[in-house]
GROMACS .gro file of C-alpha atoms in nm:
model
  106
    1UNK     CA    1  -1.486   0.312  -3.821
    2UNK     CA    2  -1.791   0.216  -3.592
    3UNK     CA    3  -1.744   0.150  -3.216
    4UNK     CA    4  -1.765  -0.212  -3.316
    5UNK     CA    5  -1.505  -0.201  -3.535
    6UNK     CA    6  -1.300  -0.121  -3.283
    7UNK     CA    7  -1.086  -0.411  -3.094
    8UNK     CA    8  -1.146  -0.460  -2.776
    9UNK     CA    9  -0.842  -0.435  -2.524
   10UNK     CA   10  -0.821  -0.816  -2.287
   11UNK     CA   11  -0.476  -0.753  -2.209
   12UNK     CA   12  -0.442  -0.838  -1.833
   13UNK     CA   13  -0.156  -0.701  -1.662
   14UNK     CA   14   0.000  -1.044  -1.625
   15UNK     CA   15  -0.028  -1.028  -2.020
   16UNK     CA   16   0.219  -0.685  -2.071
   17UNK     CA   17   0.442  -0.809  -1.784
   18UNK     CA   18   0.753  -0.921  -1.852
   19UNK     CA   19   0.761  -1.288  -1.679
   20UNK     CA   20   1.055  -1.479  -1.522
   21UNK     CA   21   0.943  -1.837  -1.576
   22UNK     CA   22   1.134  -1.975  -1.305
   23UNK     CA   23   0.988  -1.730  -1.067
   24UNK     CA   24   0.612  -1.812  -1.234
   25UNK     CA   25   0.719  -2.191  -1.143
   26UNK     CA   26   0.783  -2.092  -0.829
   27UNK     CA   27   0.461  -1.929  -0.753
   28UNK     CA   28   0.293  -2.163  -0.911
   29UNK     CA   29   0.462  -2.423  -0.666
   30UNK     CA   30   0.401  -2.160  -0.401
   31UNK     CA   31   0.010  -2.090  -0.433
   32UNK     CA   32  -0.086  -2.478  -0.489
   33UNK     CA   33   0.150  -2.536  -0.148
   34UNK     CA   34  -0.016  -2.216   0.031
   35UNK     CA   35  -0.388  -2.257  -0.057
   36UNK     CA   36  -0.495  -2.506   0.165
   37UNK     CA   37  -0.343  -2.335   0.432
   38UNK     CA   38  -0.511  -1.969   0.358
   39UNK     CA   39  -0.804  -2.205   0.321
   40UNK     CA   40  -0.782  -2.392   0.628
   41UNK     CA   41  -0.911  -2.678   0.486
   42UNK     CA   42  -0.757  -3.000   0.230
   43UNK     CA   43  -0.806  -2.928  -0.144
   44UNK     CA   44  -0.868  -3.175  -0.364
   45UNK     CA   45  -0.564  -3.207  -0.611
   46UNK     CA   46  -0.564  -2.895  -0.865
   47UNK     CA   47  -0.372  -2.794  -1.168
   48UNK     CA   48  -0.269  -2.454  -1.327
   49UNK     CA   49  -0.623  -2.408  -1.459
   50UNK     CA   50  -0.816  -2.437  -1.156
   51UNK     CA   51  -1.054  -2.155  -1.123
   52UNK     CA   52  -0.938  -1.947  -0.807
   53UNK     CA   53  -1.317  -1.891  -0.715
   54UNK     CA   54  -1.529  -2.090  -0.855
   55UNK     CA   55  -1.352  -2.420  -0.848
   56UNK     CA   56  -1.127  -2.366  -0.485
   57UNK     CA   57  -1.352  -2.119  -0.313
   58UNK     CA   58  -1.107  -1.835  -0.286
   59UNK     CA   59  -1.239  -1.500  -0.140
   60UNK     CA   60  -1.093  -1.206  -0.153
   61UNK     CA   61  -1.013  -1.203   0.190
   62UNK     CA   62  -0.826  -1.545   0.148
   63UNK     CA   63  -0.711  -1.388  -0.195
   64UNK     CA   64  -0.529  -1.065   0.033
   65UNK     CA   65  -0.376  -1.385   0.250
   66UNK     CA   66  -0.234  -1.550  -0.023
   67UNK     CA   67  -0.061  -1.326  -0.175
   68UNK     CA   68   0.065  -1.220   0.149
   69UNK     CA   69   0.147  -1.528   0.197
   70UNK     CA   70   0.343  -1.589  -0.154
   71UNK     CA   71   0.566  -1.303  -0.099
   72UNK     CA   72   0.675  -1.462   0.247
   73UNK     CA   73   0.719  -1.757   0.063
   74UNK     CA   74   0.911  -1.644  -0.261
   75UNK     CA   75   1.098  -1.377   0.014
   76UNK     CA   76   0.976  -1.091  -0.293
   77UNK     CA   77   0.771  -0.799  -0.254
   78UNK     CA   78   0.473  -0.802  -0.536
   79UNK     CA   79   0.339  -0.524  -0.668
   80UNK     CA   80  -0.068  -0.543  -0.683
   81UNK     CA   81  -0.124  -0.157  -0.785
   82UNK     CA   82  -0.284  -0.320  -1.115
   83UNK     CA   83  -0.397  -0.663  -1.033
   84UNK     CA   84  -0.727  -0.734  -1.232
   85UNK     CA   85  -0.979  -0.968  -1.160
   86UNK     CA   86  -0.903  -1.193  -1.489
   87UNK     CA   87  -0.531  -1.212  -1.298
   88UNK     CA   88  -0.741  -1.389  -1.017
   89UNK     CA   89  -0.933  -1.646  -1.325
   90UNK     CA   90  -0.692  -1.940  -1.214
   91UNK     CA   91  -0.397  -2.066  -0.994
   92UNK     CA   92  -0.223  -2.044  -1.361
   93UNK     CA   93  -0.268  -1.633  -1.395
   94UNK     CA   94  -0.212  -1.587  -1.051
   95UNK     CA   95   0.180  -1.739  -1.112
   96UNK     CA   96   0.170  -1.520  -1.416
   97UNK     CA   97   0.077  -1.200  -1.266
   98UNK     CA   98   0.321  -1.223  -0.933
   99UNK     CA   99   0.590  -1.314  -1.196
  100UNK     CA  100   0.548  -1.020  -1.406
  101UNK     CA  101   0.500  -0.795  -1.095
  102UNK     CA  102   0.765  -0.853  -0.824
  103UNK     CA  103   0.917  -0.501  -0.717
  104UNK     CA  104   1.270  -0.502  -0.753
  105UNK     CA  105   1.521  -0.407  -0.462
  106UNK     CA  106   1.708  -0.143  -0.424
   0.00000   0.00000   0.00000
């Protein structure tokens, strides 16, 4: 088998995660309600598939707010050890990933 044979692994963490999808509803909620605030400015009205960067202007200092933010809002503690930039693509795989990666309590 060449090294083009072989398949290439896209899997982002938000993929493997096992997902509540009332908490990802919530988040979702949760982001679209926080990022004009991290932003300090009005958005225009976005959807799921917004691009986080390109399309809102999200930096990754605003990125460290929001999800600070989120986990104020959602009262959870979210585990970004393996965040990956394609978890970042959208508001959509943001509410993914935080869904898939809330640290349980004790």
């Amino acid at each position: 088998m060449t090294d083009s044979a072989l398949p290439e692994n896209t899997a982002t963490a938000a993929d493997t995660a096992v997902v509540d999808p009332e908490l990802r509803d919530r988040a979702l909620d949760g982001i679209l309600l926080l990022l004009p605030q991290v932003l300090k400015r009005e958005l225009p009205e976005i959807g799921e598939n917004a691009c986080l960067f390109d399309e809102v202007g999200l930096t990754s200092a605003a990125t460290l707010e929001l999800i600070l933010e989120l986990e104020d809002h959602l009262d959870v503690q979210i585990d970004v050890e393996g965040i990956d930039p394609e978890d970042l693509r959208s508001v959509g795989t943001l509410a993914g990933f935080v869904a898939g990666h809330v640290i349980a309590e004790d």
